[in-house]
mmCIF file of C-alpha atoms in Angstrom:
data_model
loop_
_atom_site.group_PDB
_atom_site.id
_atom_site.type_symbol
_atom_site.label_atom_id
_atom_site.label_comp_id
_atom_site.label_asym_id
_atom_site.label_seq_id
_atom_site.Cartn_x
_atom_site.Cartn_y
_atom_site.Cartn_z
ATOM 1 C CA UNK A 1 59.038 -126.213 -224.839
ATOM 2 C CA UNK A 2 60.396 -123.997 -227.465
ATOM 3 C CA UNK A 3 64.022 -123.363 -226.229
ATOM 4 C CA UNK A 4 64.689 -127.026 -226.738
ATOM 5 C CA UNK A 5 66.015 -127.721 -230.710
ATOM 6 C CA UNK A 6 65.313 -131.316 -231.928
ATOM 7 C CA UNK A 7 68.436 -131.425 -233.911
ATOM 8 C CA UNK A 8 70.726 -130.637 -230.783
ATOM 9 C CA UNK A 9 71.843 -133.066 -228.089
ATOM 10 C CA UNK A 10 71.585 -131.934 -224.412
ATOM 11 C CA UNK A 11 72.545 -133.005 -221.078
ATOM 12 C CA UNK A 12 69.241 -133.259 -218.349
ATOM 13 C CA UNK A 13 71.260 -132.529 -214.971
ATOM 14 C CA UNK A 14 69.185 -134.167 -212.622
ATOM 15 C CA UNK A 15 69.389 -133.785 -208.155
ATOM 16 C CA UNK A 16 68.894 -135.128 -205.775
ATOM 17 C CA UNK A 17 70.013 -138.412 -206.298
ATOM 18 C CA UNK A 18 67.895 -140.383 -202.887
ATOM 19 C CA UNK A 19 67.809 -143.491 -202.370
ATOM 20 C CA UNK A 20 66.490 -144.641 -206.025
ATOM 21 C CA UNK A 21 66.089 -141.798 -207.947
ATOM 22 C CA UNK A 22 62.190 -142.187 -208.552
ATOM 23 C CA UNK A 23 61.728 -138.910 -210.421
ATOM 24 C CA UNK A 24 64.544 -139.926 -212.439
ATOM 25 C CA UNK A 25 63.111 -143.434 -213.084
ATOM 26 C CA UNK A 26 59.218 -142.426 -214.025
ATOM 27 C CA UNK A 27 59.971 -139.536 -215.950
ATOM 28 C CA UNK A 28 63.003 -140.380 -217.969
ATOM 29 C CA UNK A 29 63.498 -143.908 -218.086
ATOM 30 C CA UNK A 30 59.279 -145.254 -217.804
ATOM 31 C CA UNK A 31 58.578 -142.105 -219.500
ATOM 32 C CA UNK A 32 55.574 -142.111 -217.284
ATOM 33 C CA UNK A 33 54.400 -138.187 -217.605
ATOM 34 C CA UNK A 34 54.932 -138.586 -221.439
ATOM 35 C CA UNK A 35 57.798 -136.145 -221.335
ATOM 36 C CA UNK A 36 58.800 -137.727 -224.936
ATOM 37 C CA UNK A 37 55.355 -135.472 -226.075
ATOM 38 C CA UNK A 38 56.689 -132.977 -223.865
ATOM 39 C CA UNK A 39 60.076 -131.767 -225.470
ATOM 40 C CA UNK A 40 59.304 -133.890 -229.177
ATOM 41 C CA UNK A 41 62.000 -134.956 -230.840
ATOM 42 C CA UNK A 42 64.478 -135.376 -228.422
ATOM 43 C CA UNK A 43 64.947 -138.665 -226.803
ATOM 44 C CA UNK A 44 66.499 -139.138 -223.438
ATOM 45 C CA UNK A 45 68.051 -142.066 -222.118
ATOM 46 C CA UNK A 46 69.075 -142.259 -218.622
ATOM 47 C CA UNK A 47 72.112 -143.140 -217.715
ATOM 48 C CA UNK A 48 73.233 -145.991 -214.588
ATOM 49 C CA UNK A 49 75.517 -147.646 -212.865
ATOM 50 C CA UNK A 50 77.354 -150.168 -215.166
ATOM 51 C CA UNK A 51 76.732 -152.852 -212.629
ATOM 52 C CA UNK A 52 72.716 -153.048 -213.683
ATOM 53 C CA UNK A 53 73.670 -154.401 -217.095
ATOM 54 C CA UNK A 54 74.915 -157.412 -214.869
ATOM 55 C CA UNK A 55 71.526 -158.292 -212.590
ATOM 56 C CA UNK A 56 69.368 -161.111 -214.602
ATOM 57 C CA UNK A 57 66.141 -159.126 -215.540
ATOM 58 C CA UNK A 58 66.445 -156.010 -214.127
ATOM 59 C CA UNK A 59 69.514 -155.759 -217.325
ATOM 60 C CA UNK A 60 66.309 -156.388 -219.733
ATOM 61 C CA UNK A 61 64.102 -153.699 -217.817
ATOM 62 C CA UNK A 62 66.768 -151.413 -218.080
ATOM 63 C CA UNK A 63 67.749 -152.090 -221.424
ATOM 64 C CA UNK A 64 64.277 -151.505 -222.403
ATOM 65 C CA UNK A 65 64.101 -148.671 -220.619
ATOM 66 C CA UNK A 66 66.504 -147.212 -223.378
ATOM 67 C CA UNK A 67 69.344 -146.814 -220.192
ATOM 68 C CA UNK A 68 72.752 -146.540 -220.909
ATOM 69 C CA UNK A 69 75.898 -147.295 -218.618
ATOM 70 C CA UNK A 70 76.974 -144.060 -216.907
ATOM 71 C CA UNK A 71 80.286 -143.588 -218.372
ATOM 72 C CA UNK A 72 82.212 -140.636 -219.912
ATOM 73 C CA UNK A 73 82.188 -143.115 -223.087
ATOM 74 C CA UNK A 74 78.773 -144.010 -223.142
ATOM 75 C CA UNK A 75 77.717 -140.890 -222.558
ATOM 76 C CA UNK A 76 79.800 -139.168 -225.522
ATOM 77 C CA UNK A 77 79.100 -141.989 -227.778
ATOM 78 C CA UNK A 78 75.065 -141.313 -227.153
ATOM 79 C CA UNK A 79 75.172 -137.328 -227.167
ATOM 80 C CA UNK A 80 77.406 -138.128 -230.717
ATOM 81 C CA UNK A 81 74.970 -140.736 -232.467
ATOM 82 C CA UNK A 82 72.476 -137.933 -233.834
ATOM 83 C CA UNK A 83 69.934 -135.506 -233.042
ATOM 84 C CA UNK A 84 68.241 -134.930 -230.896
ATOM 85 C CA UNK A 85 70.050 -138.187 -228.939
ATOM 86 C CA UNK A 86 70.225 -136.490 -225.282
ATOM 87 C CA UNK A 87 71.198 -138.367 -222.037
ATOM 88 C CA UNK A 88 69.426 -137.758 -218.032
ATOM 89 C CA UNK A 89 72.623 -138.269 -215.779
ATOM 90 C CA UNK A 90 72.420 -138.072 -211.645
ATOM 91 C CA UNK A 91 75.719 -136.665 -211.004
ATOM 92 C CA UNK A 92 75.242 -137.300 -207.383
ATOM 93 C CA UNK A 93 76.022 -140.897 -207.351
ATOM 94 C CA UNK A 94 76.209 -143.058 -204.671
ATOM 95 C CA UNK A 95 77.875 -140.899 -202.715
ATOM 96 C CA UNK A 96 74.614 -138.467 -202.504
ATOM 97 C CA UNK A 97 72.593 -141.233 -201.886
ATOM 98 C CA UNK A 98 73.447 -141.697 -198.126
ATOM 99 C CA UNK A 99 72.472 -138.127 -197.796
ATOM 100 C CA UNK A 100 69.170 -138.981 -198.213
ATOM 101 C CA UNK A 101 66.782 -137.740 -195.212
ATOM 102 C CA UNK A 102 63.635 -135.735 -195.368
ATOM 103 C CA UNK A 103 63.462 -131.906 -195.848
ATOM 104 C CA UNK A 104 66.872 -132.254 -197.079
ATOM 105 C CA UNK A 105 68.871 -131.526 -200.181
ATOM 106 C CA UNK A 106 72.489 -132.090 -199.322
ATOM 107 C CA UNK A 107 74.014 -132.288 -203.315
ATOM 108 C CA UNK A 108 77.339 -134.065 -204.002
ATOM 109 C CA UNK A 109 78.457 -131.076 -206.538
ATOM 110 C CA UNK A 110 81.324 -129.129 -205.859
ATOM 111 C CA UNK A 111 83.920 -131.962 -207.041
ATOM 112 C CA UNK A 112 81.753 -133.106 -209.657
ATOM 113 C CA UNK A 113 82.748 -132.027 -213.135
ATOM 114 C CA UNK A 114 83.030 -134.520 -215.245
ATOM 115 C CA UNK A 115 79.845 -133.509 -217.020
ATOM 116 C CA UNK A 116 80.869 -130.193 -217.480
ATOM 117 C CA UNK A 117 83.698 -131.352 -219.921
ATOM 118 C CA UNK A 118 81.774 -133.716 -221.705
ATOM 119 C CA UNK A 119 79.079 -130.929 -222.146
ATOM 120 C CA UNK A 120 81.887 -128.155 -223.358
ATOM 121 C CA UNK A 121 83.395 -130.933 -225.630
ATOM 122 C CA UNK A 122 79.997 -132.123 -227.143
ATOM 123 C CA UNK A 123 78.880 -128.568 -227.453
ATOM 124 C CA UNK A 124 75.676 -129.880 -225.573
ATOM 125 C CA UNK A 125 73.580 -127.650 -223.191
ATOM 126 C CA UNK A 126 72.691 -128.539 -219.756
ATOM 127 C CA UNK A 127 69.780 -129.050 -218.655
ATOM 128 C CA UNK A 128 68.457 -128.865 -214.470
ATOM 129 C CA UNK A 129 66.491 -130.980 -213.246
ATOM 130 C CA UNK A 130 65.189 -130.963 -209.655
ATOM 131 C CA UNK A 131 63.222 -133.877 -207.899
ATOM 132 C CA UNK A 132 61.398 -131.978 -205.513
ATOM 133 C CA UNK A 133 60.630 -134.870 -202.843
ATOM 134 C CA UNK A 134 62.826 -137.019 -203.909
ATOM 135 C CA UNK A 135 64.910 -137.642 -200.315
ATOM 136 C CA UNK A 136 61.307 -137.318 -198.303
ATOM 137 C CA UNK A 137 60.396 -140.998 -198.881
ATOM 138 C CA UNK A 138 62.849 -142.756 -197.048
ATOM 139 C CA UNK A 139 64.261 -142.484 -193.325
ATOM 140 C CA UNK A 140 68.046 -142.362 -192.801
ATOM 141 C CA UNK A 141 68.979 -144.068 -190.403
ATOM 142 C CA UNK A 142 72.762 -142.645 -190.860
ATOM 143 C CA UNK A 143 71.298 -138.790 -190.578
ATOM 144 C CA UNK A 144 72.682 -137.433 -186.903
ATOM 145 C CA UNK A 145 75.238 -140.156 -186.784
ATOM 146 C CA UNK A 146 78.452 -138.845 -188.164
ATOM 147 C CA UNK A 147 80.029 -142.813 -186.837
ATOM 148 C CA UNK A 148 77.464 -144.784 -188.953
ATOM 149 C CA UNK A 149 77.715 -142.016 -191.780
ATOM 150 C CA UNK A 150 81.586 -142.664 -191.969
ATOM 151 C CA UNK A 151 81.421 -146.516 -191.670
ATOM 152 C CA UNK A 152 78.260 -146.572 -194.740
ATOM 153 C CA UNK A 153 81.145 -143.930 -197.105
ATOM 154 C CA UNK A 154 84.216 -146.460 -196.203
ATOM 155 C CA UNK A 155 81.892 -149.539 -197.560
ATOM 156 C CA UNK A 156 80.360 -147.482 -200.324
ATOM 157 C CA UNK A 157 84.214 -146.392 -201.055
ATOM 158 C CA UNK A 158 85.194 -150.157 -201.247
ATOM 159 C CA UNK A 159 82.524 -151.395 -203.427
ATOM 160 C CA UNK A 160 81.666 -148.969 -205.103
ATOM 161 C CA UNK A 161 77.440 -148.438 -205.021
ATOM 162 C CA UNK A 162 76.279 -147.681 -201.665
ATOM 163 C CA UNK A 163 74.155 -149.326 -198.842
ATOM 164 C CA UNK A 164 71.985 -146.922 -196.854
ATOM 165 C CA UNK A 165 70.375 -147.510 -194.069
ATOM 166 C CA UNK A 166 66.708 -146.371 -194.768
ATOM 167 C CA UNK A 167 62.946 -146.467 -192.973
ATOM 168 C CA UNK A 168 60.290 -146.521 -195.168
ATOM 169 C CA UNK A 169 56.498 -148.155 -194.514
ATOM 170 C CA UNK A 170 55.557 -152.036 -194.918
ATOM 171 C CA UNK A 171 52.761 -153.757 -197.100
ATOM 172 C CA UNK A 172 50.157 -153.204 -193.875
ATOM 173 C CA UNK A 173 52.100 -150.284 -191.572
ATOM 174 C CA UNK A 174 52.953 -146.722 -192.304
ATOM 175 C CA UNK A 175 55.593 -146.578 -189.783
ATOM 176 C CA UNK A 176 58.312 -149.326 -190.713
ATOM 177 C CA UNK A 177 59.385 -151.190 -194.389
ATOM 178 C CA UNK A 178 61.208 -151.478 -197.285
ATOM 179 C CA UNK A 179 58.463 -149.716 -199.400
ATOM 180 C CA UNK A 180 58.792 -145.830 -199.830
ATOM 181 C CA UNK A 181 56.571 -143.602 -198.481
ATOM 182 C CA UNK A 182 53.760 -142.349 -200.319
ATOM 183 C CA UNK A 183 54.593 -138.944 -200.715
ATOM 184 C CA UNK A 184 54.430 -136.282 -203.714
ATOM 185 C CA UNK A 185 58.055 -136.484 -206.229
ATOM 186 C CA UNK A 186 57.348 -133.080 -208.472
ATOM 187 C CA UNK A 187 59.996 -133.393 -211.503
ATOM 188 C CA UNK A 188 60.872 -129.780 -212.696
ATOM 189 C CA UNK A 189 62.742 -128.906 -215.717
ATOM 190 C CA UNK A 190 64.816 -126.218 -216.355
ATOM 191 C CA UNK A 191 65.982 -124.201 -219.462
ATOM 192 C CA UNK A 192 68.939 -125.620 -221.223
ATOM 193 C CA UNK A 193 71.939 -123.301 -220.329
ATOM 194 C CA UNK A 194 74.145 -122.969 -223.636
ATOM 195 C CA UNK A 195 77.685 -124.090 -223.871
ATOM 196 C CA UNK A 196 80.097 -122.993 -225.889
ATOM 197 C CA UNK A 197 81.847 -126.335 -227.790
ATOM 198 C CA UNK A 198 85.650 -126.776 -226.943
ATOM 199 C CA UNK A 199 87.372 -130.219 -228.518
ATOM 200 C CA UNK A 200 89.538 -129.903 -225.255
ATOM 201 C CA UNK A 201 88.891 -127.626 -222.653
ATOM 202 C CA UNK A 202 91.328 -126.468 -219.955
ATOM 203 C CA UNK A 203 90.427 -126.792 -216.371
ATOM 204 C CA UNK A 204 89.866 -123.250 -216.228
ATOM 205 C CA UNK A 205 87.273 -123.087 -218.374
ATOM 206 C CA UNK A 206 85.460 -126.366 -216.897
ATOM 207 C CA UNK A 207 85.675 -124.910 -213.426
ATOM 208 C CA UNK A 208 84.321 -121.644 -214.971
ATOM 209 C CA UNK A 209 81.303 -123.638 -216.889
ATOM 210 C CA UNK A 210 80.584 -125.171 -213.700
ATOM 211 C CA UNK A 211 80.256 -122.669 -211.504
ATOM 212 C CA UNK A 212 77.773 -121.207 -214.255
ATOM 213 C CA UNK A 213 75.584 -124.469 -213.877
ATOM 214 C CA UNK A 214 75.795 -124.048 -210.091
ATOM 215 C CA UNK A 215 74.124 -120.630 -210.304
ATOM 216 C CA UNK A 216 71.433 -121.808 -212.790
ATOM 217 C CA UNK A 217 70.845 -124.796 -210.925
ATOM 218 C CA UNK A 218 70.062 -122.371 -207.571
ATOM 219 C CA UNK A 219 68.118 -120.291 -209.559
ATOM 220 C CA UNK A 220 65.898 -123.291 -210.894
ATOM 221 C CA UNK A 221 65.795 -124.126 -206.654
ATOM 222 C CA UNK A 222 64.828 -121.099 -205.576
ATOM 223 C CA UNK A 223 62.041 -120.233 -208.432
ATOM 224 C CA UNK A 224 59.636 -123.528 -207.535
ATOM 225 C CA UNK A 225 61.029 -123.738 -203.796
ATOM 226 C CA UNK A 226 58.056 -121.995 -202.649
ATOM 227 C CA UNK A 227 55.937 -124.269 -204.774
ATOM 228 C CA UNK A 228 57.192 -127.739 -203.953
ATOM 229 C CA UNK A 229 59.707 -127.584 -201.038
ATOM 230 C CA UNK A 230 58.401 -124.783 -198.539
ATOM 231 C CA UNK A 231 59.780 -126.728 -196.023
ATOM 232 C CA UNK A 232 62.979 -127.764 -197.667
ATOM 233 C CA UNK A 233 66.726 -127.110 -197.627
ATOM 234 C CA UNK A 234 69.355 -126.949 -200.419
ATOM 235 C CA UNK A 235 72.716 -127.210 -199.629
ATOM 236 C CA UNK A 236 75.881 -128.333 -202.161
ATOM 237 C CA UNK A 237 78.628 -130.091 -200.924
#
């Protein structure tokens, strides 16, 4: 991939969020479509919620997984620590993740800009990513039921990583389990969109960036939509 520059730092956008983040997990953290070969030189560590450093063993997997605590800190400390040191962040959150239902892709986005500043202060590009299939391997049991919907936000609210209700298939049935469905999760990267680098940028300027990143991220929708979501929906919230 040419327009990515070992000796610069970027930011890998990534949506939807689901209910795990698969694509997010096999390509960035496993590494398991070698996407270190891919874009050589850079190395991407994705970032999570702080409360997985606190889990006995799954704090070694995703330690070893080269997973760093989703924080403004963390995430300016590794962007900061040398080249080609890059980060894969799901800026959906929790909050995304009870959105989760099949042919959808509802995006927590509009509020979320956070990673814009970081990016304009850092000087580091963005990058979109798009799980296509992520949300089609789970049932939500919340999707239709604006009551259950509000009840699953007010917990999620309180303790801050969610709790969805899902449907996926069992060890022997296709129709009911904890196990997701087995169905295709395409991982499509984008071109790095160039930001300028401000020490301290004004809100102006990070709502300006951000709508910027909303229009490439749309753009990266729409080009493989036909490809890998014909049945799909986008739709940022």
């Amino acid at each position: 991939r040419p327009q990515f520059d070992r000796k610069r730092n970027y930011m890998f956008i990534c949506h939807p969020h689901g209910v795990h983040s698969f694509g997010v997990v096999c390509c960035f953290g496993a590494d398991v479509q070698g996407i270190s070969n891919m874009i050589p030189g850079i190395k991407i560590h994705a970032q999570t919620l702080g409360i997985n450093f606190w889990i006995p063993f799954w704090r070694q997997l995703t330690i070893w997984g080269g997973c760093g605590d989703a924080s403004a800190g963390c995430i300016r400390k590794t962007l900061r620590s040398g080249p080609g040191e890059s980060i894969a962040l799901v800026v959906g959150g929790a909050a995304e993740s009870l959105l989760s239902s099949p042919k959808t892709n509802i995006l927590c986005l509009k509020n979320r800009m956070g990673f814009v500043k970081i990016s304009l202060e850092t000087g580091s590009p963005l990058v979109p990513v798009f799980s296509f299939g992520e949300t089609n391997v789970y049932y939500n049991f919340a999707q239709g039921s604006p009551l259950l919907k509000k009840i699953l936000v007010s917990i999620q609210k309180r303790i801050g990583f969610a709790i969805p209700l899902i449907s996926g298939r069992g060890y022997f049935n296709y129709n009911f389990g904890i196990l997701p469905h087995r169905r295709p999760i395409i991982v499509v990267v984008g071109e790095p969109l160039d930001m300028p680098q401000i020490p301290n940028p004004t809100r102006e300027e990070v709502s300006h960036w951000h709508g910027k990143y909303i229009e490439a991220l749309k753009a990266h929708y729409e080009k493989h939509k036909a490809v890998y979501d014909v049945e799909g929906t986008l739709e940022i919230e």
